[in-house]
XYZ file of N, CA and C in Angstrom:
543
model
N 53.565 -11.321 1.258
C 52.755 -10.377 0.522
C 51.468 -10.127 1.313
N 51.100 -8.884 1.426
C 49.890 -8.504 2.165
C 48.652 -8.813 1.331
N 47.627 -9.245 2.009
C 46.355 -9.488 1.334
C 45.647 -8.160 1.090
N 44.908 -8.063 -0.027
C 44.182 -6.811 -0.277
C 43.102 -6.604 0.783
N 42.890 -5.353 1.151
C 41.874 -5.019 2.136
C 40.489 -5.152 1.513
N 39.566 -5.670 2.302
C 38.182 -5.744 1.861
C 37.608 -4.333 1.906
N 36.905 -3.952 0.859
C 36.348 -2.610 0.807
C 35.157 -2.502 1.750
N 35.110 -1.422 2.486
C 33.979 -1.115 3.353
C 33.161 -0.035 2.646
N 31.897 -0.347 2.384
C 31.009 0.578 1.687
C 30.256 1.432 2.696
N 29.731 2.560 2.209
C 28.994 3.494 3.060
C 27.633 3.788 2.437
N 26.837 4.542 3.170
C 25.534 4.975 2.671
C 25.707 5.744 1.362
N 26.759 6.524 1.251
C 27.006 7.268 0.004
C 27.143 6.321 -1.182
N 27.786 5.185 -0.984
C 27.905 4.203 -2.067
C 26.528 3.680 -2.476
N 25.652 3.467 -1.505
C 24.281 3.025 -1.811
C 23.570 4.100 -2.618
N 23.675 5.362 -2.178
C 23.015 6.468 -2.886
C 23.559 6.659 -4.303
N 24.796 6.255 -4.538
C 25.417 6.437 -5.850
C 25.199 5.264 -6.802
N 24.478 4.235 -6.374
C 24.176 3.123 -7.277
C 23.249 3.610 -8.390
N 23.324 2.983 -9.552
C 22.422 3.391 -10.634
C 20.954 3.293 -10.200
N 20.155 4.222 -10.669
C 18.739 4.239 -10.312
C 18.098 2.897 -10.644
N 17.287 2.427 -9.720
C 16.602 1.149 -9.914
C 17.365 -0.046 -9.367
N 18.616 0.144 -8.959
C 19.404 -0.945 -8.389
C 18.925 -1.178 -6.964
N 18.529 -2.407 -6.670
C 18.063 -2.749 -5.327
C 19.223 -3.363 -4.558
N 19.538 -2.734 -3.419
C 20.656 -3.219 -2.610
C 20.469 -2.778 -1.171
N 21.085 -3.526 -0.277
C 21.117 -3.179 1.134
C 22.579 -3.104 1.566
N 22.825 -2.356 2.611
C 24.168 -2.198 3.158
C 24.144 -2.725 4.585
N 24.881 -3.809 4.820
C 24.914 -4.426 6.144
C 26.369 -4.553 6.570
N 26.689 -3.901 7.690
C 28.048 -3.914 8.222
C 29.088 -3.550 7.171
N 28.765 -2.555 6.353
C 29.719 -2.059 5.368
C 29.819 -2.878 4.090
N 28.976 -3.899 3.927
C 28.986 -4.729 2.719
C 27.675 -4.548 1.965
N 27.759 -4.438 0.659
C 26.574 -4.275 -0.179
C 26.039 -5.644 -0.566
N 24.735 -5.812 -0.380
C 24.031 -7.026 -0.789
C 23.012 -6.625 -1.850
N 23.243 -7.075 -3.077
C 22.323 -6.757 -4.164
C 21.114 -7.675 -4.087
N 19.955 -7.134 -4.437
C 18.716 -7.891 -4.353
C 18.105 -8.054 -5.741
N 17.676 -9.273 -6.035
C 16.994 -9.542 -7.295
C 15.584 -8.968 -7.234
N 15.001 -8.668 -8.371
C 13.609 -8.210 -8.354
C 12.714 -9.286 -7.737
N 11.721 -8.882 -6.956
C 10.851 -9.864 -6.306
C 9.920 -10.539 -7.315
N 9.530 -11.766 -6.987
C 8.582 -12.494 -7.837
C 7.171 -11.946 -7.619
N 6.267 -12.338 -8.479
C 4.866 -11.940 -8.349
C 4.297 -12.437 -7.021
N 4.585 -13.691 -6.649
C 4.082 -14.245 -5.394
C 4.632 -13.475 -4.199
N 5.901 -13.135 -4.260
C 6.548 -12.346 -3.216
C 5.774 -11.035 -3.017
N 5.469 -10.355 -4.122
C 4.748 -9.087 -4.070
C 3.327 -9.267 -3.549
N 2.662 -10.354 -3.938
C 1.297 -10.609 -3.458
C 1.282 -10.800 -1.942
N 2.243 -11.546 -1.432
C 2.308 -11.770 0.012
C 2.523 -10.447 0.744
N 3.460 -9.647 0.266
C 3.706 -8.343 0.882
C 2.430 -7.505 0.857
N 1.767 -7.466 -0.287
C 0.555 -6.666 -0.420
C -0.545 -7.108 0.524
N -0.749 -8.412 0.638
C -1.806 -8.939 1.507
C -1.509 -8.643 2.981
N -0.282 -8.878 3.398
C 0.074 -8.632 4.797
C 0.020 -7.138 5.125
N 0.560 -6.326 4.243
C 0.529 -4.876 4.440
C -0.917 -4.373 4.548
N -1.779 -4.853 3.662
C -3.180 -4.431 3.675
C -3.835 -4.766 5.002
N -3.618 -5.983 5.501
C -4.187 -6.382 6.791
C -3.690 -5.480 7.919
N -2.399 -5.258 7.963
C -1.811 -4.454 9.041
C -2.246 -2.995 8.926
N -2.170 -2.439 7.731
C -2.521 -1.032 7.543
C -4.006 -0.786 7.811
N -4.876 -1.703 7.381
C -6.310 -1.567 7.667
C -6.566 -1.604 9.175
N -5.843 -2.457 9.885
C -5.967 -2.519 11.339
C -5.559 -1.179 11.965
N -4.421 -0.649 11.550
C -3.936 0.622 12.107
C -4.961 1.725 11.851
N -5.426 1.833 10.619
C -6.408 2.875 10.284
C -7.725 2.678 11.028
N -8.197 1.444 11.062
C -9.471 1.149 11.704
C -9.470 1.415 13.197
N -8.297 1.375 13.800
C -8.174 1.618 15.237
C -7.575 2.988 15.544
N -7.474 3.812 14.496
C -6.874 5.142 14.636
C -5.531 5.057 15.361
N -4.747 4.061 14.941
C -3.454 3.808 15.565
C -2.416 4.857 15.215
N -1.387 4.893 16.026
C -0.322 5.865 15.814
C 0.849 5.284 15.036
N 0.869 3.975 14.852
C 1.955 3.347 14.097
C 1.748 3.595 12.605
N 2.836 3.467 11.843
C 2.772 3.580 10.387
C 3.427 2.355 9.779
N 2.811 1.837 8.709
C 3.332 0.661 8.007
C 3.850 1.086 6.638
N 4.972 0.484 6.243
C 5.596 0.780 4.949
C 6.024 -0.517 4.287
N 6.001 -0.513 2.955
C 6.524 -1.638 2.195
C 7.784 -1.196 1.469
N 8.546 -2.196 1.026
C 9.767 -1.914 0.287
C 9.433 -1.210 -1.028
N 10.206 -0.314 -1.539
C 11.471 0.170 -0.989
C 11.242 1.276 0.036
N 11.617 1.015 1.254
C 11.538 1.983 2.337
C 12.817 1.830 3.147
N 13.551 2.909 3.268
C 14.871 2.872 3.902
C 14.769 2.796 5.414
N 15.507 1.862 5.992
C 15.629 1.735 7.443
C 17.112 1.773 7.780
N 17.464 2.731 8.624
C 18.825 2.860 9.150
C 18.748 2.379 10.593
N 19.170 1.154 10.839
C 18.955 0.537 12.152
C 19.651 1.244 13.297
N 20.807 1.821 13.032
C 21.531 2.480 14.104
C 22.216 3.735 13.587
N 22.860 4.431 14.467
C 23.454 5.727 14.144
C 24.605 5.658 13.138
N 25.299 4.515 13.110
C 26.435 4.456 12.187
C 25.943 4.339 10.750
N 26.821 4.543 9.815
C 26.411 4.602 8.415
C 26.735 3.325 7.651
N 26.881 2.203 8.358
C 27.238 0.990 7.621
C 26.087 -0.018 7.524
N 24.854 0.428 7.873
C 23.715 -0.461 7.743
C 22.514 0.306 7.193
N 22.059 -0.125 6.031
C 20.894 0.442 5.350
C 20.130 -0.748 4.794
N 18.885 -0.910 5.226
C 18.109 -2.054 4.760
C 16.761 -1.592 4.223
N 16.133 -2.459 3.450
C 14.801 -2.218 2.919
C 13.934 -3.442 3.210
N 13.420 -3.546 4.442
C 12.570 -4.692 4.765
C 11.330 -4.723 3.867
N 10.770 -5.912 3.684
C 9.564 -6.016 2.863
C 8.416 -5.236 3.499
N 8.264 -5.341 4.820
C 7.270 -4.548 5.553
C 7.914 -4.071 6.847
N 7.701 -2.795 7.150
C 8.173 -2.199 8.403
C 6.997 -1.505 9.070
N 6.857 -1.704 10.374
C 5.855 -0.983 11.157
C 6.606 -0.203 12.222
N 6.394 1.118 12.211
C 7.094 2.003 13.127
C 6.059 2.712 13.993
N 6.185 2.595 15.302
C 5.220 3.202 16.224
C 5.726 4.498 16.842
N 6.997 4.773 16.744
C 7.577 6.015 17.251
C 7.830 6.932 16.059
N 6.925 7.897 15.844
C 7.044 8.775 14.674
C 8.283 9.652 14.715
N 8.917 9.758 15.879
C 10.163 10.497 15.986
C 11.303 9.831 15.221
N 11.128 8.564 14.862
C 12.142 7.843 14.084
C 12.009 8.086 12.590
N 10.899 8.703 12.165
C 10.614 8.875 10.741
C 11.031 10.245 10.242
N 11.659 10.255 9.070
C 11.944 11.507 8.373
C 11.779 11.261 6.873
N 12.136 12.240 6.059
C 11.934 12.115 4.608
C 12.754 10.992 3.979
N 13.830 10.565 4.634
C 14.674 9.505 4.076
C 14.221 8.119 4.498
N 13.374 8.017 5.537
C 12.933 6.701 5.990
C 12.831 6.639 7.488
N 13.334 5.544 8.059
C 13.275 5.297 9.498
C 14.689 5.263 10.059
N 14.923 6.083 11.086
C 16.219 6.079 11.767
C 16.026 5.429 13.121
N 16.403 4.169 13.211
C 16.210 3.376 14.411
C 15.424 2.126 14.060
N 15.165 1.313 15.056
C 14.531 0.019 14.828
C 13.022 0.136 14.682
N 12.457 -0.450 13.622
C 11.008 -0.566 13.552
C 10.512 -1.498 14.659
N 9.232 -1.408 14.962
C 8.632 -2.286 15.969
C 8.397 -3.678 15.403
N 8.005 -3.753 14.138
C 7.746 -5.027 13.456
C 8.399 -4.981 12.091
N 9.104 -6.051 11.752
C 9.650 -6.222 10.407
C 9.185 -7.573 9.897
N 8.717 -7.575 8.640
C 8.351 -8.815 7.965
C 9.206 -8.923 6.711
N 9.886 -10.053 6.570
C 10.667 -10.345 5.371
C 10.065 -11.566 4.699
N 9.895 -11.489 3.383
C 9.466 -12.633 2.583
C 10.731 -13.204 1.954
N 10.987 -14.471 2.198
C 12.230 -15.113 1.778
C 12.317 -15.189 0.259
N 13.465 -14.770 -0.246
C 13.756 -14.931 -1.672
C 14.501 -16.241 -1.855
N 14.160 -17.028 -2.879
C 14.772 -18.348 -3.025
C 16.275 -18.315 -3.251
N 16.801 -17.225 -3.790
C 18.223 -17.164 -4.091
C 19.126 -17.019 -2.893
N 18.599 -16.505 -1.762
C 19.464 -16.253 -0.621
C 18.679 -16.316 0.691
N 18.129 -17.481 1.044
C 17.328 -17.569 2.270
C 18.133 -17.313 3.540
N 19.432 -17.601 3.524
C 20.263 -17.392 4.712
C 20.279 -15.928 5.136
N 20.103 -15.060 4.176
C 20.114 -13.619 4.457
C 19.015 -13.262 5.461
N 17.808 -13.810 5.280
C 16.693 -13.526 6.186
C 16.754 -14.371 7.452
N 17.117 -15.648 7.303
C 17.107 -16.581 8.433
C 18.278 -16.395 9.396
N 19.402 -15.899 8.905
C 20.593 -15.812 9.756
C 21.062 -14.362 9.907
N 21.479 -13.743 8.791
C 22.062 -12.404 8.851
C 21.095 -11.395 9.456
N 19.904 -11.312 8.877
C 18.957 -10.296 9.354
C 18.376 -10.650 10.724
N 18.192 -11.915 10.996
C 17.668 -12.325 12.300
C 18.545 -11.778 13.418
N 19.833 -12.032 13.344
C 20.754 -11.547 14.373
C 20.830 -10.035 14.421
N 20.828 -9.420 13.253
C 20.929 -7.966 13.168
C 19.696 -7.294 13.774
N 18.510 -7.804 13.435
C 17.275 -7.205 13.953
C 17.169 -7.380 15.463
N 17.532 -8.541 15.935
C 17.472 -8.787 17.384
C 18.415 -7.830 18.122
N 19.638 -7.708 17.637
C 20.625 -6.842 18.277
C 20.228 -5.367 18.218
N 19.522 -4.983 17.161
C 19.158 -3.572 16.981
C 17.931 -3.166 17.795
N 17.208 -4.133 18.361
C 16.056 -3.796 19.188
C 14.717 -3.849 18.482
N 14.644 -4.517 17.324
C 13.349 -4.743 16.679
C 12.520 -5.581 17.639
N 11.268 -5.206 17.847
C 10.434 -5.922 18.819
C 9.965 -7.270 18.277
N 9.561 -7.302 16.996
C 8.989 -8.516 16.419
C 9.468 -8.664 14.979
N 9.798 -9.914 14.601
C 10.318 -10.201 13.266
C 9.636 -11.446 12.728
N 9.080 -11.335 11.523
C 8.465 -12.470 10.836
C 9.297 -12.829 9.615
N 9.506 -14.119 9.398
C 10.129 -14.618 8.176
C 9.078 -15.468 7.468
N 8.595 -14.965 6.343
C 7.568 -15.653 5.574
C 8.259 -16.365 4.415
N 8.105 -17.684 4.347
C 8.795 -18.496 3.355
C 7.776 -19.121 2.392
N 7.574 -18.501 1.215
C 6.569 -19.004 0.272
C 6.870 -20.408 -0.247
N 8.140 -20.730 -0.395
C 8.511 -22.043 -0.933
C 8.062 -23.172 -0.012
N 8.243 -22.974 1.299
C 7.851 -23.981 2.286
C 6.480 -23.713 2.888
N 5.874 -22.588 2.503
C 4.582 -22.147 3.032
C 4.571 -22.138 4.559
N 5.608 -21.491 5.100
C 5.743 -21.369 6.546
C 6.050 -19.924 6.927
N 5.788 -19.627 8.179
C 6.150 -18.327 8.753
C 6.759 -18.580 10.124
N 7.920 -17.981 10.355
C 8.554 -18.031 11.677
C 8.351 -16.660 12.311
N 7.916 -16.675 13.568
C 7.679 -15.426 14.283
C 8.621 -15.364 15.479
N 9.331 -14.255 15.567
C 10.212 -13.967 16.689
C 9.663 -12.722 17.380
N 9.300 -12.843 18.641
C 8.849 -11.692 19.424
C 9.911 -11.465 20.488
N 10.980 -10.788 20.064
C 12.151 -10.615 20.910
C 11.804 -9.965 22.239
N 10.893 -9.013 22.213
C 10.522 -8.266 23.408
C 10.044 -9.187 24.539
N 9.386 -10.284 24.171
C 8.866 -11.214 25.175
C 9.698 -12.491 25.273
N 10.826 -12.523 24.581
C 11.680 -13.704 24.631
C 11.126 -14.897 23.877
N 10.270 -14.626 22.883
C 9.711 -15.713 22.060
C 10.566 -15.857 20.810
N 11.111 -17.049 20.628
C 11.984 -17.289 19.494
C 11.444 -18.429 18.650
N 11.253 -18.154 17.393
C 10.914 -19.146 16.369
C 9.634 -19.924 16.631
N 8.531 -19.203 16.755
C 7.243 -19.886 16.702
C 6.983 -20.183 15.233
N 6.637 -21.430 14.923
C 6.475 -21.857 13.536
C 5.008 -22.005 13.174
N 4.661 -21.489 11.998
C 3.288 -21.536 11.496
C 3.299 -21.973 10.036
N 2.133 -22.413 9.561
C 1.962 -22.735 8.144
C 1.043 -21.686 7.526
N 0.875 -21.781 6.211
C 0.010 -20.844 5.510
C -1.474 -21.151 5.723
N -1.789 -22.122 6.563
C -3.195 -22.359 6.905
C -3.499 -21.909 8.338
N -2.515 -21.317 9.011
C -2.678 -20.892 10.404
C -3.072 -19.416 10.511
N -3.604 -19.083 11.674
C -3.835 -17.692 12.047
C -2.694 -17.291 12.969
N -2.066 -16.160 12.635
C -0.877 -15.728 13.371
C -1.151 -14.402 14.071
N -0.865 -14.372 15.370
C -1.026 -13.150 16.146
C 0.126 -12.197 15.855
N -0.232 -10.929 15.639
C 0.767 -9.872 15.526
C 0.999 -9.389 16.953
N 2.119 -9.771 17.522
C 2.361 -9.607 18.951
C 2.507 -8.172 19.426
N 2.878 -7.244 18.543
C 3.013 -5.856 18.997
C 1.652 -5.230 19.269
N 0.571 -5.915 18.863
C -0.795 -5.461 19.132
C -1.504 -6.502 19.996
N -2.418 -6.055 20.811
C -3.126 -6.985 21.698
C -4.231 -7.746 20.970
N -4.733 -7.209 19.864
C -5.924 -7.803 19.251
C -5.852 -7.928 17.726
N -4.678 -8.104 17.164
C -4.554 -8.303 15.719
C -3.971 -9.684 15.436
N -4.677 -10.424 14.611
C -4.197 -11.707 14.092
C -4.459 -11.724 12.597
N -3.623 -12.432 11.864
C -3.785 -12.556 10.417
C -3.996 -14.023 10.091
N -5.108 -14.317 9.462
C -5.448 -15.673 9.045
C -4.861 -15.909 7.661
N -3.757 -16.625 7.610
C -3.080 -16.865 6.339
C -3.960 -17.645 5.364
N -4.862 -18.486 5.866
C -5.720 -19.252 4.963
C -6.693 -18.353 4.205
N -6.901 -17.133 4.700
C -7.809 -16.199 4.046
C -7.089 -15.213 3.117
N -5.769 -15.266 3.101
C -5.012 -14.372 2.220
C -5.086 -14.861 0.787
N -5.054 -13.948 -0.121
C -5.116 -14.264 -1.550
C -3.693 -14.451 -2.090
N -3.040 -15.569 -1.644
C -1.657 -15.807 -2.071
C -1.497 -17.200 -2.649
């Protein structure tokens, strides 16, 4: 007896989900996301504020976005993600639907229900897609892992009392001890 085929989902399936349903599409599989916790949202807000204030203060050309913001990592239609924070420096990648191509910086705040998603699945996917820098912020362990793929830096580990350099910029660092989280 033949085994049933695993269904491959498309961007259209994501668009047809009921309004308010949070989900990502990775390699044709839908991953549903639970609503973020208050702490999760505070961390995103604090980091976004620091990065966005830096961009504005330096009249930078990059743009920062928080979830829900659609990122289509590659040309095919089997990957649609909503990173917690995305920084895109090539405005040619931006359109009304989101970002088509790899952001320069992605920050994910780990959700307790599925940490492997950020630490394993997305790590490999972002590296392969050409994301320059990837941060994994883990509120439960109060740690941040920084991957600066462009320079071959893998898994620099920090705590919530450290100051962390944003590697895509020459002069931006975020002091986690000063964040209101």
